Amino acid sequence: MALAAAGDREAFGVVVRRHGPAVLRVAAHVTGSQAAAADVFQETFLAAFRAAGSYRGAGLRAWLFTIARNAAYRSRRAQGREEQDASLMELGASAGWGDVSPEIAFERSERLDRVRRAFAMLSTEDREILALRDVEGLSGEDAATVTGLSLQAMKSRLHRARLRLGAAYRDLVPAEGEPNHDH
């Protein structure tokens, strides 16, 4: 970042390549839209390049996520919407869920669809904290910093979000012997 602050675009390109995919995923979770996430991605890295001189050398990823979070919330407010469309299928594929038997692939697809739908039922705040901690693996301290919460408040929000996700998922699972009408 010191090189980027001095105007080295190549050095900043390394930052974008290293952290860009994670910024894009978090932006997609917060905005609920791949198109809006792409705009947030661009806004985040443009702002980061402009503010490179103010970066103080601790928690680059958390600093970028904070910029992205703020841009994502501005985007949501500007569009006046509460879309809840998060693509967990893509995340599952990038996590290594690959080629398996058609039966297992179908079962996974159904479970992933339920997770995606359960995730989409959550509030923006719940999706955000789950994306930061459970998808992107931020430390508790960094997630608290990004969200502007105390560590204890972040832990409480994360616990409640996990419980809500579990409850939403369970509500989507058909009872034993009941036909699956999810699709």
PDB file of C-alpha atoms in Angstrom:
ATOM      1  CA  MET A   1       0.000   0.000   0.000  1.00  0.00           C
ATOM      2  CA  ALA A   2       2.950   2.332   0.592  1.00  0.00           C
ATOM      3  CA  LEU A   3       3.956   1.837  -3.054  1.00  0.00           C
ATOM      4  CA  ALA A   4       0.372   2.412  -4.179  1.00  0.00           C
ATOM      5  CA  ALA A   5       0.274   5.610  -2.114  1.00  0.00           C
ATOM      6  CA  ALA A   6       3.317   6.745  -4.086  1.00  0.00           C
ATOM      7  CA  GLY A   7       1.331   6.161  -7.308  1.00  0.00           C
ATOM      8  CA  ASP A   8       2.596   2.663  -8.195  1.00  0.00           C
ATOM      9  CA  ARG A   9      -0.355   1.177 -10.076  1.00  0.00           C
ATOM     10  CA  GLU A  10       1.390  -2.196 -10.420  1.00  0.00           C
ATOM     11  CA  ALA A  11       1.658  -2.532  -6.631  1.00  0.00           C
ATOM     12  CA  PHE A  12      -1.998  -1.612  -6.279  1.00  0.00           C
ATOM     13  CA  GLY A  13      -2.848  -4.225  -8.912  1.00  0.00           C
ATOM     14  CA  VAL A  14      -1.376  -6.842  -6.575  1.00  0.00           C
ATOM     15  CA  VAL A  15      -3.728  -5.640  -3.811  1.00  0.00           C
ATOM     16  CA  VAL A  16      -6.714  -5.857  -6.181  1.00  0.00           C
ATOM     17  CA  ARG A  17      -5.787  -9.357  -7.386  1.00  0.00           C
ATOM     18  CA  ARG A  18      -5.196 -10.600  -3.845  1.00  0.00           C
ATOM     19  CA  HIS A  19      -8.271  -9.120  -2.166  1.00  0.00           C
ATOM     20  CA  GLY A  20     -10.656  -8.373  -5.045  1.00  0.00           C
ATOM     21  CA  PRO A  21     -12.507 -11.718  -5.115  1.00  0.00           C
ATOM     22  CA  ALA A  22     -13.282 -11.519  -1.386  1.00  0.00           C
ATOM     23  CA  VAL A  23     -14.400  -7.878  -1.672  1.00  0.00           C
ATOM     24  CA  LEU A  24     -16.686  -8.851  -4.546  1.00  0.00           C
ATOM     25  CA  ARG A  25     -18.222 -11.730  -2.555  1.00  0.00           C
ATOM     26  CA  VAL A  26     -18.897  -9.557   0.504  1.00  0.00           C
ATOM     27  CA  ALA A  27     -20.354  -6.827  -1.723  1.00  0.00           C
ATOM     28  CA  ALA A  28     -22.630  -9.385  -3.390  1.00  0.00           C
ATOM     29  CA  HIS A  29     -23.888 -10.582  -0.017  1.00  0.00           C
ATOM     30  CA  VAL A  30     -24.582  -7.098   1.247  1.00  0.00           C
ATOM     31  CA  THR A  31     -26.120  -5.706  -1.951  1.00  0.00           C
ATOM     32  CA  GLY A  32     -27.914  -8.905  -2.968  1.00  0.00           C
ATOM     33  CA  SER A  33     -26.993  -8.273  -6.603  1.00  0.00           C
ATOM     34  CA  GLN A  34     -23.997  -9.257  -8.718  1.00  0.00           C
ATOM     35  CA  ALA A  35     -24.363  -6.094 -10.813  1.00  0.00           C
ATOM     36  CA  ALA A  36     -24.447  -3.847  -7.741  1.00  0.00           C
ATOM     37  CA  ALA A  37     -21.537  -5.823  -6.264  1.00  0.00           C
ATOM     38  CA  ALA A  38     -19.464  -5.109  -9.373  1.00  0.00           C
ATOM     39  CA  ASP A  39     -20.151  -1.390  -8.939  1.00  0.00           C
ATOM     40  CA  VAL A  40     -19.228  -1.615  -5.250  1.00  0.00           C
ATOM     41  CA  PHE A  41     -16.033  -3.467  -6.191  1.00  0.00           C
ATOM     42  CA  GLN A  42     -14.993  -0.661  -8.516  1.00  0.00           C
ATOM     43  CA  GLU A  43     -15.951   2.029  -6.023  1.00  0.00           C
ATOM     44  CA  THR A  44     -14.056   0.226  -3.246  1.00  0.00           C
ATOM     45  CA  PHE A  45     -10.790  -0.058  -5.098  1.00  0.00           C
ATOM     46  CA  LEU A  46     -11.009   3.429  -6.545  1.00  0.00           C
ATOM     47  CA  ALA A  47     -11.536   4.798  -3.025  1.00  0.00           C
ATOM     48  CA  ALA A  48      -8.743   2.588  -1.657  1.00  0.00           C
ATOM     49  CA  PHE A  49      -6.318   3.816  -4.323  1.00  0.00           C
ATOM     50  CA  ARG A  50      -7.217   7.424  -3.592  1.00  0.00           C
ATOM     51  CA  ALA A  51      -6.875   6.857   0.166  1.00  0.00           C
ATOM     52  CA  ALA A  52      -3.755   4.665  -0.018  1.00  0.00           C
ATOM     53  CA  GLY A  53      -1.763   7.389   1.720  1.00  0.00           C
ATOM     54  CA  SER A  54      -4.069   7.239   4.756  1.00  0.00           C
ATOM     55  CA  TYR A  55      -3.719   3.454   5.157  1.00  0.00           C
ATOM     56  CA  ARG A  56      -1.777   2.768   8.356  1.00  0.00           C
ATOM     57  CA  GLY A  57      -0.536  -0.766   7.749  1.00  0.00           C
ATOM     58  CA  ALA A  58      -2.787  -2.942   9.905  1.00  0.00           C
ATOM     59  CA  GLY A  59      -5.618  -5.136   8.650  1.00  0.00           C
ATOM     60  CA  LEU A  60      -5.642  -4.342   4.931  1.00  0.00           C
ATOM     61  CA  ARG A  61      -8.409  -6.815   4.247  1.00  0.00           C
ATOM     62  CA  ALA A  62     -10.592  -5.396   7.030  1.00  0.00           C
ATOM     63  CA  TRP A  63      -9.874  -1.856   5.763  1.00  0.00           C
ATOM     64  CA  LEU A  64     -10.986  -2.864   2.240  1.00  0.00           C
ATOM     65  CA  PHE A  65     -14.085  -4.631   3.605  1.00  0.00           C
ATOM     66  CA  THR A  66     -15.006  -1.496   5.549  1.00  0.00           C
ATOM     67  CA  ILE A  67     -14.786   0.600   2.383  1.00  0.00           C
ATOM     68  CA  ALA A  68     -16.809  -2.041   0.490  1.00  0.00           C
ATOM     69  CA  ARG A  69     -19.421  -2.261   3.236  1.00  0.00           C
ATOM     70  CA  ASN A  70     -19.958   1.481   3.228  1.00  0.00           C
ATOM     71  CA  ALA A  71     -20.189   1.545  -0.576  1.00  0.00           C
ATOM     72  CA  ALA A  72     -22.620  -1.398  -0.558  1.00  0.00           C
ATOM     73  CA  TYR A  73     -24.920   0.282   1.941  1.00  0.00           C
ATOM     74  CA  ARG A  74     -24.820   3.521  -0.072  1.00  0.00           C
ATOM     75  CA  SER A  75     -25.727   1.498  -3.177  1.00  0.00           C
ATOM     76  CA  ARG A  76     -28.670  -0.169  -1.405  1.00  0.00           C
ATOM     77  CA  ARG A  77     -29.944   3.178  -0.125  1.00  0.00           C
ATOM     78  CA  ALA A  78     -29.581   4.804  -3.551  1.00  0.00           C
ATOM     79  CA  GLN A  79     -31.577   2.014  -5.154  1.00  0.00           C
ATOM     80  CA  GLY A  80     -34.151   2.046  -2.354  1.00  0.00           C
ATOM     81  CA  ARG A  81     -34.441  -1.709  -2.234  1.00  0.00           C
ATOM     82  CA  GLU A  82     -33.999  -4.649   0.109  1.00  0.00           C
ATOM     83  CA  GLU A  83     -33.208  -7.379  -2.386  1.00  0.00           C
ATOM     84  CA  GLN A  84     -32.109 -10.592  -0.786  1.00  0.00           C
ATOM     85  CA  ASP A  85     -30.486 -12.595  -3.551  1.00  0.00           C
ATOM     86  CA  ALA A  86     -27.205 -14.142  -2.468  1.00  0.00           C
ATOM     87  CA  SER A  87     -25.491 -16.713  -4.665  1.00  0.00           C
ATOM     88  CA  LEU A  88     -24.261 -19.456  -2.355  1.00  0.00           C
ATOM     89  CA  MET A  89     -24.192 -21.896  -5.281  1.00  0.00           C
ATOM     90  CA  GLU A  90     -21.188 -20.057  -6.717  1.00  0.00           C
ATOM     91  CA  LEU A  91     -19.488 -19.999  -3.327  1.00  0.00           C
ATOM     92  CA  GLY A  92     -20.050 -23.736  -2.941  1.00  0.00           C
ATOM     93  CA  ALA A  93     -18.473 -24.379  -6.317  1.00  0.00           C
ATOM     94  CA  SER A  94     -15.476 -22.200  -5.457  1.00  0.00           C
ATOM     95  CA  ALA A  95     -15.139 -24.052  -2.139  1.00  0.00           C
ATOM     96  CA  GLY A  96     -14.428 -27.243  -4.058  1.00  0.00           C
ATOM     97  CA  TRP A  97     -17.789 -28.948  -4.366  1.00  0.00           C
ATOM     98  CA  GLY A  98     -17.025 -30.535  -7.658  1.00  0.00           C
ATOM     99  CA  ASP A  99     -17.802 -33.467  -9.845  1.00  0.00           C
ATOM    100  CA  VAL A 100     -19.583 -36.275  -8.028  1.00  0.00           C
ATOM    101  CA  SER A 101     -22.250 -38.816  -8.873  1.00  0.00           C
ATOM    102  CA  PRO A 102     -25.515 -37.384 -10.262  1.00  0.00           C
ATOM    103  CA  GLU A 103     -27.412 -38.510  -7.139  1.00  0.00           C
ATOM    104  CA  ILE A 104     -25.012 -36.798  -4.763  1.00  0.00           C
ATOM    105  CA  ALA A 105     -24.868 -33.742  -7.008  1.00  0.00           C
ATOM    106  CA  PHE A 106     -28.677 -33.542  -6.967  1.00  0.00           C
ATOM    107  CA  GLU A 107     -28.835 -33.880  -3.173  1.00  0.00           C
ATOM    108  CA  ARG A 108     -26.144 -31.215  -2.756  1.00  0.00           C
ATOM    109  CA  SER A 109     -27.917 -28.987  -5.235  1.00  0.00           C
ATOM    110  CA  GLU A 110     -31.143 -29.252  -3.250  1.00  0.00           C
ATOM    111  CA  ARG A 111     -29.342 -28.559   0.038  1.00  0.00           C
ATOM    112  CA  LEU A 112     -27.441 -25.623  -1.468  1.00  0.00           C
ATOM    113  CA  ASP A 113     -30.644 -24.233  -2.900  1.00  0.00           C
ATOM    114  CA  ARG A 114     -32.216 -24.439   0.566  1.00  0.00           C
ATOM    115  CA  VAL A 115     -29.163 -22.750   2.122  1.00  0.00           C
ATOM    116  CA  ARG A 116     -29.304 -20.016  -0.535  1.00  0.00           C
ATOM    117  CA  ARG A 117     -32.998 -19.471   0.066  1.00  0.00           C
ATOM    118  CA  ALA A 118     -32.551 -19.540   3.853  1.00  0.00           C
ATOM    119  CA  PHE A 119     -29.649 -17.078   3.567  1.00  0.00           C
ATOM    120  CA  ALA A 120     -31.768 -14.798   1.368  1.00  0.00           C
ATOM    121  CA  MET A 121     -34.493 -14.766   4.042  1.00  0.00           C
ATOM    122  CA  LEU A 122     -32.094 -13.168   6.535  1.00  0.00           C
ATOM    123  CA  SER A 123     -31.717  -9.465   7.162  1.00  0.00           C
ATOM    124  CA  THR A 124     -28.904  -7.565   5.494  1.00  0.00           C
ATOM    125  CA  GLU A 125     -27.084  -7.363   8.835  1.00  0.00           C
ATOM    126  CA  ASP A 126     -27.291 -11.142   9.336  1.00  0.00           C
ATOM    127  CA  ARG A 127     -26.082 -11.862   5.795  1.00  0.00           C
ATOM    128  CA  GLU A 128     -23.253  -9.386   6.229  1.00  0.00           C
ATOM    129  CA  ILE A 129     -21.910 -10.812   9.503  1.00  0.00           C
ATOM    130  CA  LEU A 130     -22.165 -14.396   8.217  1.00  0.00           C
ATOM    131  CA  ALA A 131     -20.335 -13.424   5.016  1.00  0.00           C
ATOM    132  CA  LEU A 132     -17.557 -11.655   6.920  1.00  0.00           C
ATOM    133  CA  ARG A 133     -16.965 -14.350   9.551  1.00  0.00           C
ATOM    134  CA  ASP A 134     -18.093 -17.643   8.031  1.00  0.00           C
ATOM    135  CA  VAL A 135     -17.524 -17.096   4.319  1.00  0.00           C
ATOM    136  CA  GLU A 136     -14.522 -14.761   4.304  1.00  0.00           C
ATOM    137  CA  GLY A 137     -13.040 -15.946   7.602  1.00  0.00           C
ATOM    138  CA  LEU A 138     -12.344 -12.556   9.122  1.00  0.00           C
ATOM    139  CA  SER A 139     -11.222 -12.598  12.733  1.00  0.00           C
ATOM    140  CA  GLY A 140     -13.738 -11.474  15.311  1.00  0.00           C
ATOM    141  CA  GLU A 141     -11.805  -8.261  15.858  1.00  0.00           C
ATOM    142  CA  ASP A 142     -11.687  -7.459  12.137  1.00  0.00           C
ATOM    143  CA  ALA A 143     -15.386  -8.257  11.646  1.00  0.00           C
ATOM    144  CA  ALA A 144     -16.212  -6.000  14.591  1.00  0.00           C
ATOM    145  CA  THR A 145     -14.126  -3.219  13.054  1.00  0.00           C
ATOM    146  CA  VAL A 146     -15.755  -3.593   9.631  1.00  0.00           C
ATOM    147  CA  THR A 147     -19.255  -3.495  11.087  1.00  0.00           C
ATOM    148  CA  GLY A 148     -18.500  -0.789  13.615  1.00  0.00           C
ATOM    149  CA  LEU A 149     -19.558  -2.987  16.526  1.00  0.00           C
ATOM    150  CA  SER A 150     -17.807  -3.901  19.745  1.00  0.00           C
ATOM    151  CA  LEU A 151     -16.345  -7.401  19.740  1.00  0.00           C
ATOM    152  CA  GLN A 152     -19.052  -8.597  22.146  1.00  0.00           C
ATOM    153  CA  ALA A 153     -21.849  -7.071  20.025  1.00  0.00           C
ATOM    154  CA  MET A 154     -20.364  -8.655  16.885  1.00  0.00           C
ATOM    155  CA  LYS A 155     -20.242 -12.066  18.604  1.00  0.00           C
ATOM    156  CA  SER A 156     -23.863 -11.678  19.689  1.00  0.00           C
ATOM    157  CA  ARG A 157     -24.954 -10.660  16.180  1.00  0.00           C
ATOM    158  CA  LEU A 158     -23.025 -13.581  14.661  1.00  0.00           C
ATOM    159  CA  HIS A 159     -24.563 -16.083  17.082  1.00  0.00           C
ATOM    160  CA  ARG A 160     -28.077 -14.812  16.404  1.00  0.00           C
ATOM    161  CA  ALA A 161     -27.462 -14.782  12.631  1.00  0.00           C
ATOM    162  CA  ARG A 162     -26.278 -18.408  12.738  1.00  0.00           C
ATOM    163  CA  LEU A 163     -29.361 -19.378  14.734  1.00  0.00           C
ATOM    164  CA  ARG A 164     -31.660 -17.536  12.308  1.00  0.00           C
ATOM    165  CA  LEU A 165     -29.967 -19.229   9.339  1.00  0.00           C
ATOM    166  CA  GLY A 166     -30.415 -22.621  10.981  1.00  0.00           C
ATOM    167  CA  ALA A 167     -34.069 -21.913  11.719  1.00  0.00           C
ATOM    168  CA  ALA A 168     -34.731 -20.624   8.194  1.00  0.00           C
ATOM    169  CA  TYR A 169     -33.027 -23.692   6.717  1.00  0.00           C
ATOM    170  CA  ARG A 170     -35.025 -26.044   8.951  1.00  0.00           C
ATOM    171  CA  ASP A 171     -38.261 -24.332   7.896  1.00  0.00           C
ATOM    172  CA  LEU A 172     -37.404 -25.137   4.270  1.00  0.00           C
ATOM    173  CA  VAL A 173     -36.703 -28.846   4.867  1.00  0.00           C
ATOM    174  CA  PRO A 174     -39.808 -30.969   4.240  1.00  0.00           C
ATOM    175  CA  ALA A 175     -40.975 -33.161   7.109  1.00  0.00           C
ATOM    176  CA  GLU A 176     -40.192 -36.854   6.786  1.00  0.00           C
ATOM    177  CA  GLY A 177     -42.642 -38.541   4.457  1.00  0.00           C
ATOM    178  CA  GLU A 178     -43.814 -35.205   3.086  1.00  0.00           C
ATOM    179  CA  PRO A 179     -43.222 -34.536  -0.598  1.00  0.00           C
ATOM    180  CA  ASN A 180     -40.621 -31.882  -1.401  1.00  0.00           C
ATOM    181  CA  HIS A 181     -42.489 -28.923  -2.905  1.00  0.00           C
ATOM    182  CA  ASP A 182     -39.521 -26.555  -2.713  1.00  0.00           C
ATOM    183  CA  HIS A 183     -38.996 -26.501  -6.460  1.00  0.00           C
TER     184      HIS A 183
END
